[in-house]
Coordinates of C-alpha atoms and ligand atoms in Angstrom, one line a residue:
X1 CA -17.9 -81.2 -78.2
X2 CA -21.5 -81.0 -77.6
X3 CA -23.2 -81.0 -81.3
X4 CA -26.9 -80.7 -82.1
X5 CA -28.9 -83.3 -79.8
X6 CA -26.9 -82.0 -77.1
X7 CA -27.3 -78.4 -77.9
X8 CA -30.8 -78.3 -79.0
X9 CA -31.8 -80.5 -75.5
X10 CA -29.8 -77.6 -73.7
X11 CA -32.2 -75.3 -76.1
X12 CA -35.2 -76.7 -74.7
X13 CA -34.4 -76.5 -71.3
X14 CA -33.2 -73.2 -71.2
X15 CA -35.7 -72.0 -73.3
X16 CA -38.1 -71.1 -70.2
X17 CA -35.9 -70.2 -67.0
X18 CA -33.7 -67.8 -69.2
X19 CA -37.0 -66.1 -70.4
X20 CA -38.6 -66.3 -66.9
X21 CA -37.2 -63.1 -65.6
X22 CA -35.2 -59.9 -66.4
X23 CA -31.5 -59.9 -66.5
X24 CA -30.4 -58.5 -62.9
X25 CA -26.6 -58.8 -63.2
X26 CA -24.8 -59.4 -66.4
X27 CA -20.9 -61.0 -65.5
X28 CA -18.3 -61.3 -64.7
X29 CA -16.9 -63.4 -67.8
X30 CA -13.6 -64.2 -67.9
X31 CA -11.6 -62.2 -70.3
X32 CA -10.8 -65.3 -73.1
X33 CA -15.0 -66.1 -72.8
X34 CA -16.0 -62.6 -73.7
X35 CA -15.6 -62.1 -77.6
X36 CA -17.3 -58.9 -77.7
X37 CA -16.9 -55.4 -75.7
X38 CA -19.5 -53.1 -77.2
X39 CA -22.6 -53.5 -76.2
X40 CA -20.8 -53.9 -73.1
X41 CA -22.4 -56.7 -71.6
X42 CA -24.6 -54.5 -68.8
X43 CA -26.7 -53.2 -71.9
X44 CA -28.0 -57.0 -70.9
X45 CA -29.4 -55.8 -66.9
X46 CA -32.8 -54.7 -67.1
X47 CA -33.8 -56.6 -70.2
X48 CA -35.8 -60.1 -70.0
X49 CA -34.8 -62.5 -72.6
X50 CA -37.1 -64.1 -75.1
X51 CA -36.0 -67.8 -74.7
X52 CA -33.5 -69.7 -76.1
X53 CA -33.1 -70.5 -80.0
X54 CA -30.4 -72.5 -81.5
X55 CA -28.1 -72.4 -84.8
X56 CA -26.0 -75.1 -85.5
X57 CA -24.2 -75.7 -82.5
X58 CA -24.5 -72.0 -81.0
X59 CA -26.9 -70.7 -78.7
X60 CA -28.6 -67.7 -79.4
X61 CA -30.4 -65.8 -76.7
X62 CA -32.2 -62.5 -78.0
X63 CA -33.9 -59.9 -76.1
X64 CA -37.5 -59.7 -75.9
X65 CA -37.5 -55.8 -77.1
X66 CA -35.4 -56.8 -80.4
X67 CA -32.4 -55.0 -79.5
X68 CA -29.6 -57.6 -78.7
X69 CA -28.5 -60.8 -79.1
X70 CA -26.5 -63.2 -76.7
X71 CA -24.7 -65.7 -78.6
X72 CA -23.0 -68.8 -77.1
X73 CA -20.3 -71.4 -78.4
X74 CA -19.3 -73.9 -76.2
X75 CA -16.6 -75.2 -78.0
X76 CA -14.6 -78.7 -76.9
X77 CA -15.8 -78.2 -73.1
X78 CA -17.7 -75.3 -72.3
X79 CA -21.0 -76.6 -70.3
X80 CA -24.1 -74.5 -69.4
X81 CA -25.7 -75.1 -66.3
X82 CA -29.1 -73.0 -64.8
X83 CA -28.1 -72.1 -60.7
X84 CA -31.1 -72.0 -58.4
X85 CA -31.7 -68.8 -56.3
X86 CA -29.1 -69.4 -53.5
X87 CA -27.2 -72.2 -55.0
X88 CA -23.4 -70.9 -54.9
X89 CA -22.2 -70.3 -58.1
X90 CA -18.5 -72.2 -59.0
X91 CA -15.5 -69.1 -58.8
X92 CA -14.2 -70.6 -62.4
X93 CA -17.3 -69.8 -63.7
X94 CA -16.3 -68.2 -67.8
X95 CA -19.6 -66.6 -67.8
X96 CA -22.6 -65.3 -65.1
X97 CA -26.2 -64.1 -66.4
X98 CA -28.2 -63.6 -63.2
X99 CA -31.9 -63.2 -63.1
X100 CA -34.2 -61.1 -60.7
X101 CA -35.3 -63.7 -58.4
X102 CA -31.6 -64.9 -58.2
X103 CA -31.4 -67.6 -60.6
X104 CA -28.3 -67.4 -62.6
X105 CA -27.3 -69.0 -65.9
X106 CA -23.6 -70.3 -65.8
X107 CA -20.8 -71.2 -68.5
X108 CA -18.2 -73.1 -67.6
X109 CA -14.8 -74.6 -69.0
X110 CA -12.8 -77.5 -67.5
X111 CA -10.0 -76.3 -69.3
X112 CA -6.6 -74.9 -69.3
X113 CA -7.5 -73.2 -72.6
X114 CA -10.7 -71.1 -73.2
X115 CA -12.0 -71.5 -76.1
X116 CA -15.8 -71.3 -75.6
X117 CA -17.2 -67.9 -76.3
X118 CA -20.1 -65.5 -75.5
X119 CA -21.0 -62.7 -78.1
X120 CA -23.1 -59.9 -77.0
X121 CA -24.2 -58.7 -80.8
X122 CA -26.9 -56.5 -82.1
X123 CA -29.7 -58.7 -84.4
X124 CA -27.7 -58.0 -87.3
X125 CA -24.2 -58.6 -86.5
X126 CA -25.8 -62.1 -84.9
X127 CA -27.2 -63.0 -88.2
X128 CA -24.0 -62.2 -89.9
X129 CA -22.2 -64.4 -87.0
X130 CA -24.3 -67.4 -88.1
X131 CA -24.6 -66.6 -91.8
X132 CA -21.9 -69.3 -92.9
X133 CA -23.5 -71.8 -91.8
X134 CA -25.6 -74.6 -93.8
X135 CA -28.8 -75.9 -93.3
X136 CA -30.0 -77.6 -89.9
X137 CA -28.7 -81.4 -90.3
X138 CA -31.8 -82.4 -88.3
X139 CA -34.8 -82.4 -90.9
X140 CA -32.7 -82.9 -94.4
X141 CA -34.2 -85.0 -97.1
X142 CA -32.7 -87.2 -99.4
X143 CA -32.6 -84.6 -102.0
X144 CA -31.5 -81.6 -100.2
X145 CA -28.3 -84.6 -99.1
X146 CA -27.9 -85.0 -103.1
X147 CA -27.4 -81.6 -103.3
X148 CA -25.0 -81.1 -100.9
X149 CA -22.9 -84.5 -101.7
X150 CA -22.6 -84.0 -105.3
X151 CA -21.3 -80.3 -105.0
X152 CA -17.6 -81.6 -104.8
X153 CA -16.0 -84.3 -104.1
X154 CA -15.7 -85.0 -100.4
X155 CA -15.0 -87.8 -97.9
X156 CA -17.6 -88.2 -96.2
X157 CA -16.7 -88.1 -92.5
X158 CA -15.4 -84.2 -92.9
X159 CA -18.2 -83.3 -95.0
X160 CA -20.6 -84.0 -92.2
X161 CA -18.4 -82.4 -90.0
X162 CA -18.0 -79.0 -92.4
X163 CA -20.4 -76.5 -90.7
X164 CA -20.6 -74.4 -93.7
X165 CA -21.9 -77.9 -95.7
X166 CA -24.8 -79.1 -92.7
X167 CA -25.2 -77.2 -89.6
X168 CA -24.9 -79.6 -85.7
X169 CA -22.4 -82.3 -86.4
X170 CA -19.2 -83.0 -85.1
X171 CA -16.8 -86.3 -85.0
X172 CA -19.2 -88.1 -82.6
X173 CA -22.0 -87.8 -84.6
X174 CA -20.0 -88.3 -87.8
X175 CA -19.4 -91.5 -86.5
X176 CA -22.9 -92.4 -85.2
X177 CA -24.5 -91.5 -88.4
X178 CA -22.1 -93.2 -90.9
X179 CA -22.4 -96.3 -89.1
X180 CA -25.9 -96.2 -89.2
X181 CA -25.8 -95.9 -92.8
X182 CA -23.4 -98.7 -93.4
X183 CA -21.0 -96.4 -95.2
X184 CA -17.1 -95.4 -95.3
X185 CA -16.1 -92.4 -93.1
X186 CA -13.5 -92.2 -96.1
X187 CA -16.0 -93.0 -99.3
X188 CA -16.1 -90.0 -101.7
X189 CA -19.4 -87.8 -101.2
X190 CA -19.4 -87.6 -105.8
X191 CA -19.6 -92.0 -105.5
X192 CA -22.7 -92.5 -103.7
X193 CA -25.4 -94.2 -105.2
X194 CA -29.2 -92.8 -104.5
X195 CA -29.8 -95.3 -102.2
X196 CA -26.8 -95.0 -100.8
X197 CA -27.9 -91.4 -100.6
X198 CA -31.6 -92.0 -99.1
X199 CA -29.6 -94.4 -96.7
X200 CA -27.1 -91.4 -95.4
X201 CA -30.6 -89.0 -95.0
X202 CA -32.6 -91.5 -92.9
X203 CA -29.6 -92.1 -90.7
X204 CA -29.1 -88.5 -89.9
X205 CA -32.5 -88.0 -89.1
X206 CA -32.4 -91.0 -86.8
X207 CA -29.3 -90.5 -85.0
X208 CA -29.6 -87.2 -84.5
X209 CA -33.2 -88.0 -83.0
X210 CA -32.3 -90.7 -80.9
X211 CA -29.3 -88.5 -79.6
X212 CA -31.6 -85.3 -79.0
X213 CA -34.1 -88.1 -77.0
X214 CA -31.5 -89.5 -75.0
X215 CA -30.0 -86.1 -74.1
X216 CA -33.5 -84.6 -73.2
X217 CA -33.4 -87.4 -70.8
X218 CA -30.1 -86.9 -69.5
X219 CA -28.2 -90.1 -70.9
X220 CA -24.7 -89.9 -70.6
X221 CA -22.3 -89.7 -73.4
X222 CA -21.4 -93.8 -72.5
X223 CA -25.2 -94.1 -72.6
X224 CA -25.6 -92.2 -76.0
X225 CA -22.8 -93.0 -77.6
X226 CA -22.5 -96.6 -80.0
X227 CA -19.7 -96.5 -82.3
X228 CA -17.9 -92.9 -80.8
X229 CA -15.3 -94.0 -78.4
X230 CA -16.0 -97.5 -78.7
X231 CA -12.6 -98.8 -79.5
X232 CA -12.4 -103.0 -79.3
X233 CA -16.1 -103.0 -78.2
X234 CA -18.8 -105.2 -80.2
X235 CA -20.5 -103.6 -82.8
X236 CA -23.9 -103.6 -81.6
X237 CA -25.1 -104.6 -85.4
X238 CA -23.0 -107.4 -85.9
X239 CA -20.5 -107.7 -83.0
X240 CA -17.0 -107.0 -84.8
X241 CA -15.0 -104.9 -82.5
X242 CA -15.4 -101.3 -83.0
X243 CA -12.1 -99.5 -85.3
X244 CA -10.2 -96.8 -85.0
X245 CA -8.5 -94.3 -87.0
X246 CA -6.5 -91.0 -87.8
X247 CA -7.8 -88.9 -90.6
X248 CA -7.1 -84.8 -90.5
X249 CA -6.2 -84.3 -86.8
X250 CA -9.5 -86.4 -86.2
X251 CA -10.2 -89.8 -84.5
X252 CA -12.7 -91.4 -86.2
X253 CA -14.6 -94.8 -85.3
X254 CA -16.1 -97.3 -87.5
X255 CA -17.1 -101.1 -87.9
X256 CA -14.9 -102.9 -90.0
X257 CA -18.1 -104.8 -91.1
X258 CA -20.9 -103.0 -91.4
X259 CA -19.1 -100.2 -93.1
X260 CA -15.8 -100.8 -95.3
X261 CA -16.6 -104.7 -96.6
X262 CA -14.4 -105.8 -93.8
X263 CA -11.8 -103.6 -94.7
X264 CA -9.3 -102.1 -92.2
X265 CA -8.6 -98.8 -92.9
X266 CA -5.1 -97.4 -92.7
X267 CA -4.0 -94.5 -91.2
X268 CA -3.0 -92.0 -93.8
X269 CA -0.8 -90.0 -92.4
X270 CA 1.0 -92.7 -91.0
X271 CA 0.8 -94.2 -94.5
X272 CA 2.0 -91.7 -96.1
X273 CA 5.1 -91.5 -93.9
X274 CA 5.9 -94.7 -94.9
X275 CA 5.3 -94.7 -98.5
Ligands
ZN301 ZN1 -20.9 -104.0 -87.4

């Protein structure tokens, strides 16, 4: 799933051909993409957009005259993609914005399921679509992390991943960012020590920077990625082959080493099984 360096490089490069012309043709979008059916989406034709902003890992997309927002959640494997004038536009295209001038802005899903959406909301029901969500992960302090670790006790791995806790990560940069601060995806959020603390905030920051860096440049996800999907590969710290494990319906990656004391975690709902 695309999470905040991917979504915020999408951001900035959207940010200007979206807001370069008036909305000609709003649509088609398939019927599982479009969440919403008043405004019906041609309230859209007509109106120029002011650019793209970005809320955790949704696209927003107002209307320069204040009136609507177009919201956008690429899910697992929607992908946005800006179409020349002339360039022909894929038939599985989920969702069509087209511009005067005849560029088009596309959504698309490689997947049986459709589970990325596109909300055409007025500025307040936007707000209250994006209300739940926590602060931006990129630009979090070491206090501001305090705060949100000693609130309850959580593993760490899902608490980065909780939307409603930090807003832009998922399980790849979960993994990323924990491994950059040499800590447990399973240690208790309540245990950490302030320098443990400080150590979590700094890695954040830089992960998430060097992701949003790479991604601006268009580095693949093999290019990007160190520890996500890494299985049996060295650890790029310290060489030990790159872990994995099962923990709530997610994979999660790790170094042995630089993380658990040399520990290998076990799977717990395996363990439990067998308990
Ligand atoms: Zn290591």
């Amino acid at each position: 799933m695309p999470e905040l360096p991917e979504m915020e490089a999408w951001r900035r490069a959207l940010d200007g051909p979206v807001s370069a012309f008036p909305v000609a043709k709003a649509g088609p979008a398939h019927i599982a993409t479009l969440k919403t059916f008043d405004p019906p989406l041609s309230a859209l034709e007509g109106r120029r957009l002011r650019g793209a902003e970005r809320r955790g890992k949704r696209l927003l997309f107002p209307t320069d005259d204040g009136e609507l927002v177009l919201l956008v959640h690429l899910m697992t494997s929607g992908r946005l993609k800006m179409l020349a004038p002339g360039a022909a536009a894929p038939k599985t295209a989920a969702f069509v914005l087209e511009f005067a001038g005849g560029s088009k802005l596309l959504l698309t899903e490689n997947a049986r399921r459709k589970r990325a959406g596109v909300w055409l909301l007025t500025p307040a029901a936007a707000e209250a679509e994006v209300e739940h969500l926590g602060p931006e992960a990129l630009g979090l302090d070491a206090d501001d992390f305090a705060e949100i670790l000693r609130r309850q006790a959580h593993r760490l791995h899902p608490l980065l991943r909780d939307q409603r806790a930090i807003a832009g990560i998922g399980r790849a940069w979960s993994n990323e960012i924990l491994h950059a601060a040499k800590l447990s995806p399973y240690a208790l959020s309540t245990d950490l020590s302030d320098d443990e603390i400080a150590r979590l905030a700094a890695a954040t920051n830089d992960e998430l920077a060097r992701g949003l860096e790479l991604r601006e440049h268009g580095a693949s996800d093999e290019k990007t990625y160190r520890v996500h999907t890494k299985l049996g590969q060295p650890c790029h710290v310290c060489g030990t082959p790159i872990a994995r494990i099962d923990f709530e319906e997610h994979t999660i990656y790790y170094c042995p080493e630089c993380q658990t004391g040399g520990r290998v975690l076990k799977d717990r709902r395996l363990s439990r099984l067998l308990r």
